[in-house]
Short mmCIF file of C-alpha atoms in Angstrom, two decimals:
data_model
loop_
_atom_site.label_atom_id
_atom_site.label_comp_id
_atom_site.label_asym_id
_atom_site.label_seq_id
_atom_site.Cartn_x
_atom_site.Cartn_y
_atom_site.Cartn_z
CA UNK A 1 6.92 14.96 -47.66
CA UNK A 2 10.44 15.55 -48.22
CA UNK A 3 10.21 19.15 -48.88
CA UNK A 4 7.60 19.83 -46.58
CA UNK A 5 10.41 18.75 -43.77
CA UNK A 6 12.74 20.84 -45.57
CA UNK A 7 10.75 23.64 -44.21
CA UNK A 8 10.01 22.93 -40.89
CA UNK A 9 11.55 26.18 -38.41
CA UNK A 10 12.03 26.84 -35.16
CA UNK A 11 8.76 29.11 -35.20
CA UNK A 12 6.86 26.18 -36.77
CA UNK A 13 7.79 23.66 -34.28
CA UNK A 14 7.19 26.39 -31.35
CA UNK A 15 3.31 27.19 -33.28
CA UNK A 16 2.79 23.18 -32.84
CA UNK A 17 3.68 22.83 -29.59
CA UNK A 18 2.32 26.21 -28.47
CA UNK A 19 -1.09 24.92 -30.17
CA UNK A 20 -1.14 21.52 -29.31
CA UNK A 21 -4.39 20.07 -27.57
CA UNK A 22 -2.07 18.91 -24.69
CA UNK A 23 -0.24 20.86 -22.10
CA UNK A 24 3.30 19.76 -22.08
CA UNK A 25 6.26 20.49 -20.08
CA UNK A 26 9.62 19.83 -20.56
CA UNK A 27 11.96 19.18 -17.17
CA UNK A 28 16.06 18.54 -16.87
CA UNK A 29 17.70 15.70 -14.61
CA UNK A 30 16.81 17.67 -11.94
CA UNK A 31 13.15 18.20 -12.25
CA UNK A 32 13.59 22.23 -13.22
CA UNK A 33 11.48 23.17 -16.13
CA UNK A 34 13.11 24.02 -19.56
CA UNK A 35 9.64 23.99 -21.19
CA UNK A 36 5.79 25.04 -20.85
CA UNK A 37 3.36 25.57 -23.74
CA UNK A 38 0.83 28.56 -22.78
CA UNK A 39 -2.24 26.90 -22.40
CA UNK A 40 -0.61 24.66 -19.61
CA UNK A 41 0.80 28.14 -17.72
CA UNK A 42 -2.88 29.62 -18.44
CA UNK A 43 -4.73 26.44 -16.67
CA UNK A 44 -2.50 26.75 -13.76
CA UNK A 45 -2.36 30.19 -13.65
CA UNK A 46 1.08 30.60 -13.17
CA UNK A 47 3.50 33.15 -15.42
CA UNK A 48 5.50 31.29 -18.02
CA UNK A 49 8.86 32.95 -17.46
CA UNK A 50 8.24 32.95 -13.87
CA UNK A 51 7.87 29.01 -14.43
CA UNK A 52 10.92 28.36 -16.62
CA UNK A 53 14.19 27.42 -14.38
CA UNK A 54 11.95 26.34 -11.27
CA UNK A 55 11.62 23.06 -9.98
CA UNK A 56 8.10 21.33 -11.70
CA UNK A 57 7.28 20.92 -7.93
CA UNK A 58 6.78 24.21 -6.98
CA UNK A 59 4.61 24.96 -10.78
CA UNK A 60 2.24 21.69 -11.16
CA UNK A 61 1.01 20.09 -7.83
CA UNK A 62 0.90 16.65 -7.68
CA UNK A 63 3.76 15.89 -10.75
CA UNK A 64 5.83 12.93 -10.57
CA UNK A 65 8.35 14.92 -13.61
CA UNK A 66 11.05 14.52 -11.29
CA UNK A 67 10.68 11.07 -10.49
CA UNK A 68 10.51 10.28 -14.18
CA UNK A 69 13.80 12.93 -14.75
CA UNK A 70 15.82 10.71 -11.96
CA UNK A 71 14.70 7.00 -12.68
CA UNK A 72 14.36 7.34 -16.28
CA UNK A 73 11.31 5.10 -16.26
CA UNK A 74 8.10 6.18 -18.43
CA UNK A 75 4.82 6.18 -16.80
CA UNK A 76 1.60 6.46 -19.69
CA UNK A 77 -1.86 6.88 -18.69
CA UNK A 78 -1.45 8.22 -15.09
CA UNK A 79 -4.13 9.42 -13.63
CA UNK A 80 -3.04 13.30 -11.97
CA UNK A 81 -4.82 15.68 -9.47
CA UNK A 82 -4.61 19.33 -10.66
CA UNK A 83 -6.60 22.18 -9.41
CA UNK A 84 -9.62 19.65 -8.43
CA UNK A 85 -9.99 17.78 -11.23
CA UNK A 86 -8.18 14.18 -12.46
CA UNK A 87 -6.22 15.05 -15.76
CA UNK A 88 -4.12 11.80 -18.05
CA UNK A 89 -0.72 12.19 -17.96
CA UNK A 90 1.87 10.49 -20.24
CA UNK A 91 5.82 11.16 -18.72
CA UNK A 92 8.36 10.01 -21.31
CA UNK A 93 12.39 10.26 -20.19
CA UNK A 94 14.32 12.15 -22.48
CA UNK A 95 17.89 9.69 -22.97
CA UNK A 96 20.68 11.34 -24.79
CA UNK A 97 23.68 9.06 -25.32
CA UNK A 98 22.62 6.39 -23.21
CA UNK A 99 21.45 8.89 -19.88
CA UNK A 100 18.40 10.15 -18.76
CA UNK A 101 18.52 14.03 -19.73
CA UNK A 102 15.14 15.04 -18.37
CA UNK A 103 11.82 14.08 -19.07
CA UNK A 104 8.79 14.81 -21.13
CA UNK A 105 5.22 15.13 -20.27
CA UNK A 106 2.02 15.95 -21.72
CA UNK A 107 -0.92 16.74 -19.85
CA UNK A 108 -4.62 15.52 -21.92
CA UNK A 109 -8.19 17.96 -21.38
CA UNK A 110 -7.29 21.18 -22.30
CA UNK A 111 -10.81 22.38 -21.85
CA UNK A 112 -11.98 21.57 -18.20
CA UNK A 113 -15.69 21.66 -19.35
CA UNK A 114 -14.79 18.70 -21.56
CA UNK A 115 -13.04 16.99 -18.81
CA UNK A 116 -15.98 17.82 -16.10
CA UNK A 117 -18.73 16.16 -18.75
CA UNK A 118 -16.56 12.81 -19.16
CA UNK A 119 -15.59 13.12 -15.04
CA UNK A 120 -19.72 13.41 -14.69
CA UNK A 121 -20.06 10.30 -16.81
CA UNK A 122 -17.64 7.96 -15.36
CA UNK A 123 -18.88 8.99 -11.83
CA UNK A 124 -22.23 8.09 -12.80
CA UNK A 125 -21.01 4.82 -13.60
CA UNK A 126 -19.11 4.64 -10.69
CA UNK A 127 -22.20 5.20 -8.39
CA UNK A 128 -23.98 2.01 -10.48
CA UNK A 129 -21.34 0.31 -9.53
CA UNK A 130 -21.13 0.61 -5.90
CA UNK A 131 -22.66 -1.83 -4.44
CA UNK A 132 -20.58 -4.33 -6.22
CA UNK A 133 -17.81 -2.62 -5.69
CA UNK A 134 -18.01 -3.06 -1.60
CA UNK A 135 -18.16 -6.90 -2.38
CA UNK A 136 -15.74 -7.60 -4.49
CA UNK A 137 -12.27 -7.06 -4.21
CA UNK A 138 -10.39 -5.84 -7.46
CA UNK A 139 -7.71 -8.38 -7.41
CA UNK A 140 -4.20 -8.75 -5.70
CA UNK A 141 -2.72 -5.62 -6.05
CA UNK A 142 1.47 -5.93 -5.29
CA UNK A 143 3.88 -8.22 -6.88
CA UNK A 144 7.46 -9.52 -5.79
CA UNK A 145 8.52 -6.56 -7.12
CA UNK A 146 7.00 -3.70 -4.55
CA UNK A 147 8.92 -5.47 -1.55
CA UNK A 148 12.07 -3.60 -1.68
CA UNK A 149 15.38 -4.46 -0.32
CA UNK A 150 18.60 -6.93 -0.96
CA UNK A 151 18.88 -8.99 2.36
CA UNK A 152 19.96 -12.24 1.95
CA UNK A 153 16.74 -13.03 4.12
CA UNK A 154 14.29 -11.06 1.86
CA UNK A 155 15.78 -12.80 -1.04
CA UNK A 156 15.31 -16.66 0.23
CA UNK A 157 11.80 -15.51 1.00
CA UNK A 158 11.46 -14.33 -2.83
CA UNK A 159 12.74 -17.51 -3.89
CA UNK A 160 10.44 -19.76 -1.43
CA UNK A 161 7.33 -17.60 -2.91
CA UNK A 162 8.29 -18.23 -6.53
CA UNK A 163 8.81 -21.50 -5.15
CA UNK A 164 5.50 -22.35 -4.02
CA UNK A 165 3.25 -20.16 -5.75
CA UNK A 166 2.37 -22.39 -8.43
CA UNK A 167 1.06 -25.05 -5.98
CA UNK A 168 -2.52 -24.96 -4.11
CA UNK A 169 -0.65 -26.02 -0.79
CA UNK A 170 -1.97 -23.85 2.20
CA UNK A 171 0.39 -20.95 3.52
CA UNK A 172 0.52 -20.07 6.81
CA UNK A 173 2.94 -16.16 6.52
CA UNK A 174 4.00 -16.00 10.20
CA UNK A 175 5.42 -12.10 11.07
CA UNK A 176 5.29 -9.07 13.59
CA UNK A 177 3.10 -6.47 12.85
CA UNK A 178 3.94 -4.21 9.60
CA UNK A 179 6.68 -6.85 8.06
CA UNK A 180 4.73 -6.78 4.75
CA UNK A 181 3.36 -10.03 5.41
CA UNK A 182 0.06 -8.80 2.95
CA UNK A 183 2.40 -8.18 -0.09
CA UNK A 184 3.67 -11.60 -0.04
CA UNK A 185 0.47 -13.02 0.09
CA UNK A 186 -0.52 -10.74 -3.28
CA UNK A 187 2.44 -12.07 -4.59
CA UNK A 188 1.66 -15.76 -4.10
CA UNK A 189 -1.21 -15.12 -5.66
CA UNK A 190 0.11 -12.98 -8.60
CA UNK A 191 2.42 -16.06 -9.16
CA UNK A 192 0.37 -18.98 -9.00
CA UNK A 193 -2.00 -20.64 -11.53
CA UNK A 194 -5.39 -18.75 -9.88
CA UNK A 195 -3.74 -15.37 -11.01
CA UNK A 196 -6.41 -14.84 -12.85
CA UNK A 197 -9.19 -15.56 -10.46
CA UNK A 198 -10.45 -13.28 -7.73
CA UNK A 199 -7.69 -12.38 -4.47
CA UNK A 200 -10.20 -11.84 -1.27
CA UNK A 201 -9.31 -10.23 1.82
CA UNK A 202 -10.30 -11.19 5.23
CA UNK A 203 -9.32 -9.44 8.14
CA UNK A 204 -10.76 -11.80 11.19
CA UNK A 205 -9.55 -8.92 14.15
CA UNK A 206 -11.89 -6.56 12.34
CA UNK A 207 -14.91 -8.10 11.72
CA UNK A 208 -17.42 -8.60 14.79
CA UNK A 209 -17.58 -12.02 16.10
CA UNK A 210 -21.02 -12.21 15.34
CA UNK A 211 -20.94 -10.92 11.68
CA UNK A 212 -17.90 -12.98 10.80
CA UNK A 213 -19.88 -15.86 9.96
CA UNK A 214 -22.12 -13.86 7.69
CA UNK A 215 -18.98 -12.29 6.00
CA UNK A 216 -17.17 -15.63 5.48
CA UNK A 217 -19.85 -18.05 4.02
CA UNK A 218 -22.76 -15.93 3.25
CA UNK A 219 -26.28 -15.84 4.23
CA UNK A 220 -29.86 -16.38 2.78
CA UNK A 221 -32.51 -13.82 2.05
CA UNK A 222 -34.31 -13.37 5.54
CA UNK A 223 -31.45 -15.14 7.26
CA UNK A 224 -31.57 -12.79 9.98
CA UNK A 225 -33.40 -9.22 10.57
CA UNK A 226 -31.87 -6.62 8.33
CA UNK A 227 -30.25 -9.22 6.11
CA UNK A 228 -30.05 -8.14 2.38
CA UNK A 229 -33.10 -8.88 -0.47
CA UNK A 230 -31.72 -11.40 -1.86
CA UNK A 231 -29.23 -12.67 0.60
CA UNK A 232 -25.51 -12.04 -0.15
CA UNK A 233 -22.11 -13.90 -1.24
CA UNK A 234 -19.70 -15.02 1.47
CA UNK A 235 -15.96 -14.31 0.76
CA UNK A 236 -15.52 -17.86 0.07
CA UNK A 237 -17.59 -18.07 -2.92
CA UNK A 238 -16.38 -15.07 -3.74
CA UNK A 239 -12.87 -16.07 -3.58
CA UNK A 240 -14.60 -19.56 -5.73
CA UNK A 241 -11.45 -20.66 -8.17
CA UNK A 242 -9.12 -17.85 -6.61
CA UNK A 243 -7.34 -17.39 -2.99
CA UNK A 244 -8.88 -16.37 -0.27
CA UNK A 245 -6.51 -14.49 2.41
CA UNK A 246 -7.25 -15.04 5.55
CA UNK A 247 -5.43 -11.84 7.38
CA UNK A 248 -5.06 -12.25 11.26
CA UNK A 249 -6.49 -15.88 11.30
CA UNK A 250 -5.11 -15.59 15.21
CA UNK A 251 -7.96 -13.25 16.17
CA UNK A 252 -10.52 -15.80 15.05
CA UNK A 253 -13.02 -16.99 17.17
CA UNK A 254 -13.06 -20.46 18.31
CA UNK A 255 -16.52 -21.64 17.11
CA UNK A 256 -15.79 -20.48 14.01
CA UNK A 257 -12.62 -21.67 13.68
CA UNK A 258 -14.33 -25.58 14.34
CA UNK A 259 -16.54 -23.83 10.82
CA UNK A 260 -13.45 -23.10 8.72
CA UNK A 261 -12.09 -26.44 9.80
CA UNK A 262 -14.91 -28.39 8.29
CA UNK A 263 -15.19 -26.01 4.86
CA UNK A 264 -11.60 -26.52 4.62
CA UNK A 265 -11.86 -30.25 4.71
CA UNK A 266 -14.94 -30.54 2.78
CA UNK A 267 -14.64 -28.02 0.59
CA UNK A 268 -18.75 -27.14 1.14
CA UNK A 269 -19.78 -23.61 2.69
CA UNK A 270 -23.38 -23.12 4.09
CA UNK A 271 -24.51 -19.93 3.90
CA UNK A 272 -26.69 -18.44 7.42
CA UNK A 273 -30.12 -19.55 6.74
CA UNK A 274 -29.22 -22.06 3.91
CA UNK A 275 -30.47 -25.81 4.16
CA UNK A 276 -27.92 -27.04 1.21
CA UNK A 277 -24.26 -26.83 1.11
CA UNK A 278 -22.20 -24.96 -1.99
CA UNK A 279 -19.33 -26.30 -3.42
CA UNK A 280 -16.29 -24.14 -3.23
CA UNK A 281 -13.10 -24.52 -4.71
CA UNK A 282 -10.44 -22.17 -3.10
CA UNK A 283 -6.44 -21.51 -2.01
CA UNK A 284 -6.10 -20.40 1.95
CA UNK A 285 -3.22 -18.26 2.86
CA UNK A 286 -3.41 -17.19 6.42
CA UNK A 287 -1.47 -14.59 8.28
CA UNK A 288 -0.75 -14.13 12.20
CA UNK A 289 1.46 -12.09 14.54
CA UNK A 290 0.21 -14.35 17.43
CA UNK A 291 1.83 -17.60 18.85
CA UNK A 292 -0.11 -19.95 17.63
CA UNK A 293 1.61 -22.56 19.39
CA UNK A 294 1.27 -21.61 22.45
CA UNK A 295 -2.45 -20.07 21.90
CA UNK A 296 -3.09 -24.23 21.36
CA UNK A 297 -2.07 -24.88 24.95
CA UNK A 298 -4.23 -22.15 26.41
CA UNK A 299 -6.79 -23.80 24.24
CA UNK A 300 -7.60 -20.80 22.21
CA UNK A 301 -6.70 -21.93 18.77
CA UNK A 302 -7.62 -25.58 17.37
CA UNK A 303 -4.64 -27.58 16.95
CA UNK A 304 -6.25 -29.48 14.24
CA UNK A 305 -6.77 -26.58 12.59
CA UNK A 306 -3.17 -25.23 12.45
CA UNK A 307 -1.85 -28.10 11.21
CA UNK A 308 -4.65 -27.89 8.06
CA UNK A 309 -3.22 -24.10 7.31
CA UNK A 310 0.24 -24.47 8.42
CA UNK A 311 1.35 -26.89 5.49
CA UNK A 312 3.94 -24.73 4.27
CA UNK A 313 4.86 -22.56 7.16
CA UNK A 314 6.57 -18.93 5.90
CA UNK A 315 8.21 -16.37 8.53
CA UNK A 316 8.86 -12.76 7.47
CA UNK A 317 11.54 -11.06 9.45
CA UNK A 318 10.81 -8.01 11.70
CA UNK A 319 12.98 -4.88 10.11
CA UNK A 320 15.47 -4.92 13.25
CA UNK A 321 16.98 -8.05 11.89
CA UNK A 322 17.11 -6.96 8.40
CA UNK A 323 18.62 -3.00 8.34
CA UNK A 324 20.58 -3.46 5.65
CA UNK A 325 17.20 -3.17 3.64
CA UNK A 326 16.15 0.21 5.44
CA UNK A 327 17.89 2.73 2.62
CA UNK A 328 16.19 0.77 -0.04
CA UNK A 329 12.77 1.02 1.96
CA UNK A 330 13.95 4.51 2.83
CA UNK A 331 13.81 5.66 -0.33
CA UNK A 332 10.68 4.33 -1.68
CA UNK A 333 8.47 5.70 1.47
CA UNK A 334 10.43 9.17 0.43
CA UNK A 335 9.74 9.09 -2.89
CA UNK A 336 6.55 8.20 -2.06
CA UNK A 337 6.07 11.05 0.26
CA UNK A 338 7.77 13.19 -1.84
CA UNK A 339 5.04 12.81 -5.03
CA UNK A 340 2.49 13.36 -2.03
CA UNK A 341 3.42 16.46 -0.57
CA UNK A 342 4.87 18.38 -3.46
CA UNK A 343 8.61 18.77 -1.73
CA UNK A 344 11.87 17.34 -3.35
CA UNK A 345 13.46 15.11 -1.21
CA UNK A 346 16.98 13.50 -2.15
CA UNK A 347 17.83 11.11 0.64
CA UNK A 348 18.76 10.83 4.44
CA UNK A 349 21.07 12.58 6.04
CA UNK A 350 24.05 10.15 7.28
CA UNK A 351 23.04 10.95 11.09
CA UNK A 352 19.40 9.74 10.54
CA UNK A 353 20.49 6.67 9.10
CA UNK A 354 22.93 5.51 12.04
CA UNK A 355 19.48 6.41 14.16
CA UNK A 356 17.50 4.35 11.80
CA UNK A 357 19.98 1.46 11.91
CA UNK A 358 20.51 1.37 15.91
CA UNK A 359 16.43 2.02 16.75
CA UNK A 360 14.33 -1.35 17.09
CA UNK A 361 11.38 -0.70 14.90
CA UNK A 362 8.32 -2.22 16.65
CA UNK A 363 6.26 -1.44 14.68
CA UNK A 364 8.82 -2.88 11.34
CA UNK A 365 8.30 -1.34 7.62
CA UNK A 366 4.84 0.67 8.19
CA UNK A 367 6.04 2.38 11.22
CA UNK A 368 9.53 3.48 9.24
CA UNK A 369 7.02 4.38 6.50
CA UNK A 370 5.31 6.62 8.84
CA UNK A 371 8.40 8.08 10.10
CA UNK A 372 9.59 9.30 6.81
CA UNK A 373 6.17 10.20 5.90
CA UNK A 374 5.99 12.70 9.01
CA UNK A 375 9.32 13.88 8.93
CA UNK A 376 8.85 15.05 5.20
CA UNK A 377 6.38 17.96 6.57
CA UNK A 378 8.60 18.57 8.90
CA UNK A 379 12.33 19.12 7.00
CA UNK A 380 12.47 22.38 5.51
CA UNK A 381 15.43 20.95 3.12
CA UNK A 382 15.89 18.57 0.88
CA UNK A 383 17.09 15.35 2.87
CA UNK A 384 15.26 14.53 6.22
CA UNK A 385 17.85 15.76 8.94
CA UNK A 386 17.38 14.30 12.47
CA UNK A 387 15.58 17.54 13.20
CA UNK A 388 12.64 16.22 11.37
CA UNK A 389 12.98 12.96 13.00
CA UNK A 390 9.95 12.47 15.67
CA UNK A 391 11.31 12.83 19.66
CA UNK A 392 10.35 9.44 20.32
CA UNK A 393 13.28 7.88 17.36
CA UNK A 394 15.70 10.34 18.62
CA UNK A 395 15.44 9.06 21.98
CA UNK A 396 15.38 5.51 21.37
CA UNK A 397 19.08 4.65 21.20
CA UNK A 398 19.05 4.19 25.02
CA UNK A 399 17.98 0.81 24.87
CA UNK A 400 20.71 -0.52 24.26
CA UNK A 401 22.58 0.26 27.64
CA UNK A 402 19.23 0.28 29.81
CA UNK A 403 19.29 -3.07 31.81
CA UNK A 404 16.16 -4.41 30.65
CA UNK A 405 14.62 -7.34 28.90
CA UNK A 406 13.84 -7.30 25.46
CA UNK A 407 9.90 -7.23 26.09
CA UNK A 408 10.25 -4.27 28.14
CA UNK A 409 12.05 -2.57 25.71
CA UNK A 410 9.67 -3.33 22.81
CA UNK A 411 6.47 -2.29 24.99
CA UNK A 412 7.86 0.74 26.02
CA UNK A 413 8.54 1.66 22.59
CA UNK A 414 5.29 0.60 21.65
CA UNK A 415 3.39 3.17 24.15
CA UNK A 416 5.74 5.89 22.45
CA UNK A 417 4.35 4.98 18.67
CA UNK A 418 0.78 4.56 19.88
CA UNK A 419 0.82 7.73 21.86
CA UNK A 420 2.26 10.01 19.06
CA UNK A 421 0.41 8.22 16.19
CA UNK A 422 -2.82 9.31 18.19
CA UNK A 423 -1.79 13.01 18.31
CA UNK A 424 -1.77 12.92 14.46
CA UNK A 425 -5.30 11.40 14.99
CA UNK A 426 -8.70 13.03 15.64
CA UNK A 427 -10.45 9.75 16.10
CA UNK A 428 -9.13 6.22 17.25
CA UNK A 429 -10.59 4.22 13.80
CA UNK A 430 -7.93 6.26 12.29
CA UNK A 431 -4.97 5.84 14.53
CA UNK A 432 -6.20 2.60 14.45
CA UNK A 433 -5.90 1.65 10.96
CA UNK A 434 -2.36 3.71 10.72
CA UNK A 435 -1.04 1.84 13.11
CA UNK A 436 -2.52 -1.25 11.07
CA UNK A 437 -4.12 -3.13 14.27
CA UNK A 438 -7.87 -3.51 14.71
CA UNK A 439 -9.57 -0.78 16.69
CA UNK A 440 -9.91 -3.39 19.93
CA UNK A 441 -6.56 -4.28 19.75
CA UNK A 442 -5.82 -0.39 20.08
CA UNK A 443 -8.17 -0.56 22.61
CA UNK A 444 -6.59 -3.25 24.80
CA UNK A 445 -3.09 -1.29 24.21
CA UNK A 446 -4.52 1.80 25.16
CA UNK A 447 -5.48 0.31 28.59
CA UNK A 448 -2.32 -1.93 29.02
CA UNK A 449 -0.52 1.18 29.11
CA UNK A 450 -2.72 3.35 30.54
CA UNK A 451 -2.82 6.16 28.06
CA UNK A 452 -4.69 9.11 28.44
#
């Protein structure tokens, strides 16, 4: 072995490489490429000395070599989209004297008729899989650790979560629209003793009235015309042993709120068309943007009810009142942007972020993510400049000299994110779901503010 390594050249290590059955590419600190084997040039069709010195951007679509250059973090097994097929990529940092150097990365499927025979296979077992697929969810998907930022505020609601996590005590996560309130719930879940059990989702604002009760508890083979051979699980007993996550529990229904009353306190669903009651065994967390309180004195939410979900009450900031965690955010929704679009983005200019900290953000995290997500196809450099900034932020600094209330000032700016989200939208499902409101809701704000 010895003197075999006494051996080893230059023009044997290149032969290796150059012959290896992955691609690989070697990229500095800054993402440019120092190194491609042949076959990876020859699958992308790209000239290798052409390639060498240019940002891994602007050679392999869809590369996250960068990323892996700047954060020094290693990221094996990742599935990657090149020239319409989904390739395994491994992305090692390169550390020389305690810093990240660059970064390594080897591409697996040389031969795309290889790939396209195990792709054919795996979609074949995808399309068995379908139908169960639609029914069950795969689990709570975030953990503490994808809600960014260092506010004092974020980090007491860290600590409550770790806090009570481990208990089966209903939560009620109170919040505006696009706080994040979803990730916390994951993360309740990801932290408490029914980890391992099935996280369900239930949006009540999207689900018809008259399907909801179907959706929740279930129904029985010839419940109702068109109902499924064979009838079909509720999300309770789906959620059975795990949490079920009640998203929007303000939009529900009155009669079936008196329903979720009396499974909560028994602890017994009855599916539509059933004539026996199923045990079920699960962990509510509920979620709202409404006023519950005073939706009780209009009558349109059960008092009794609140109090049953509302043991542990939990109230996620809106953005305005937490800025100091917009760079943080800022650069996760750019990095994010960044691996989705291809361009190299390294931050904000200092201009944008004065906007960002003065504007009110109605619409809280997912409408800042939106805003660096459009203004990344719109900068032609590498930081957003307020050039790439939509009109309606630009604009927005007014309200703090107008003489108007608070409400006005939040509806106004309101109409301005619903009316340019729908000119990035052909249909209003879409706009809808970017805007992360229910397609009636969109509906009611459409015609509140009469918008053409």
């Amino acid at each position: 072995m010895k003197s075999l390594l006494g051996h080893v050249s230059i023009d044997m290590i290149e032969t290796i490489l150059e012959n290896a059955f992955e691609w690989l590419v070697v990229v500095d600190d800054t993402g440019r490429i120092l190194y491609i084997n042949r076959s990876y040039c020859e699958f992308l069709e790209v000239d290798r000395d052409q390639a060498i010195g240019t940002h891994v951007t602007e050679v392999i679509e869809n590369t996250r070599m960068h990323i892996v250059a700047r954060t020094g973090k290693e990221e094996i097994a990742d599935l990657q989209y090149i020239r319409g097929n989904y390739m395994i990529a491994n992305r090692i940092p390169i550390v020389v004297n305690g810093q990240t150097a660059g970064a390594f990365g080897s591409v697996f499927f040389r031969d795309t008729s290889e790939w396209k025979q195990m792709s054919s296979h795996v979609k074949n077992l995808l399309s068995k899989m379908q139908s169960y697929i639609q029914d069950i969810d795969n689990g709570a998907k975030y953990t503490l650790t994808d809600i960014y930022g260092a506010s004092r505020s974020l980090d007491e609601l860290k600590n409550k979560v770790q806090t009570i996590a481990p208990s089966d005590i209903s939560v009620l996560i109170r919040g505006e629209s696009g706080t994040g309130k979803e990730l916390f719930a994951h993360s309740i879940h990801q932290l408490s003793e029914r980890s391992q059990q099935p996280f369900i989702k239930v949006n009540c604002a999207a689900i018809p009235e008259q399907l909801l009760e179907s959706e929740l508890f279930g129904y029985e083979e010839g419940a109702f015309t068109g109902a499924r051979k064979g009838g079909k699980k509720g999300k309770f007993q789906l959620a059975d042993k795990g949490t079920l996550f009640l998203d929007e529990i303000g939009d529900m229904p009155l009669n079936m709120q008196a329903k979720l009353l009396r499974v909560l306190q028994d602890g017994e669903v009855e599916p539509v068309g059933a004539t026996e009651t199923e045990k079920v065994d699960v962990r509510i967390i509920a979620a709202t943007n409404r006023p519950l309180e005073k939706m009780i004195e209009e009558k349109r939410f059960r008092e009794d009810l609140y109090y049953r979900i509302n043991v542990i009450p939990f109230s996620v900031p809106p953005l305005r009142e937490r800025v100091e965690d917009i760079p943080a955010l800022a650069r996760t929704f750019m990095d994010k942007s960044a691996e989705k679009s291809g361009k190299r983005l390294n931050g904000l200019e200092p201009e944008v972020l004065d906007m960002f900290y003065r504007y009110s953000w109605p619409g809280n995290i997912r409408e800042l993510e939106n805003v660096i997500e459009a203004s990344t196809y719109f900068t032609s450099d590498e930081r957003i400049t307020v050039d790439s900034l939509p009109a309606y932020i630009k604009g927005d600094d007014s309200y703090k000299f107008a003489e108007k209330s608070l409400r006005e000032i939040l509806e106004e700016t309101e109409k301005k994110v619903i009316i340019e989200t729908l000119k990035k939208h052909s249909d209003r499902r879409s706009a809808a779901k970017t805007l992360g409101i229910s397609k009636s809701s969109l509906y009611e704000k459409i015609n509140k503010y009469e918008i053409e």
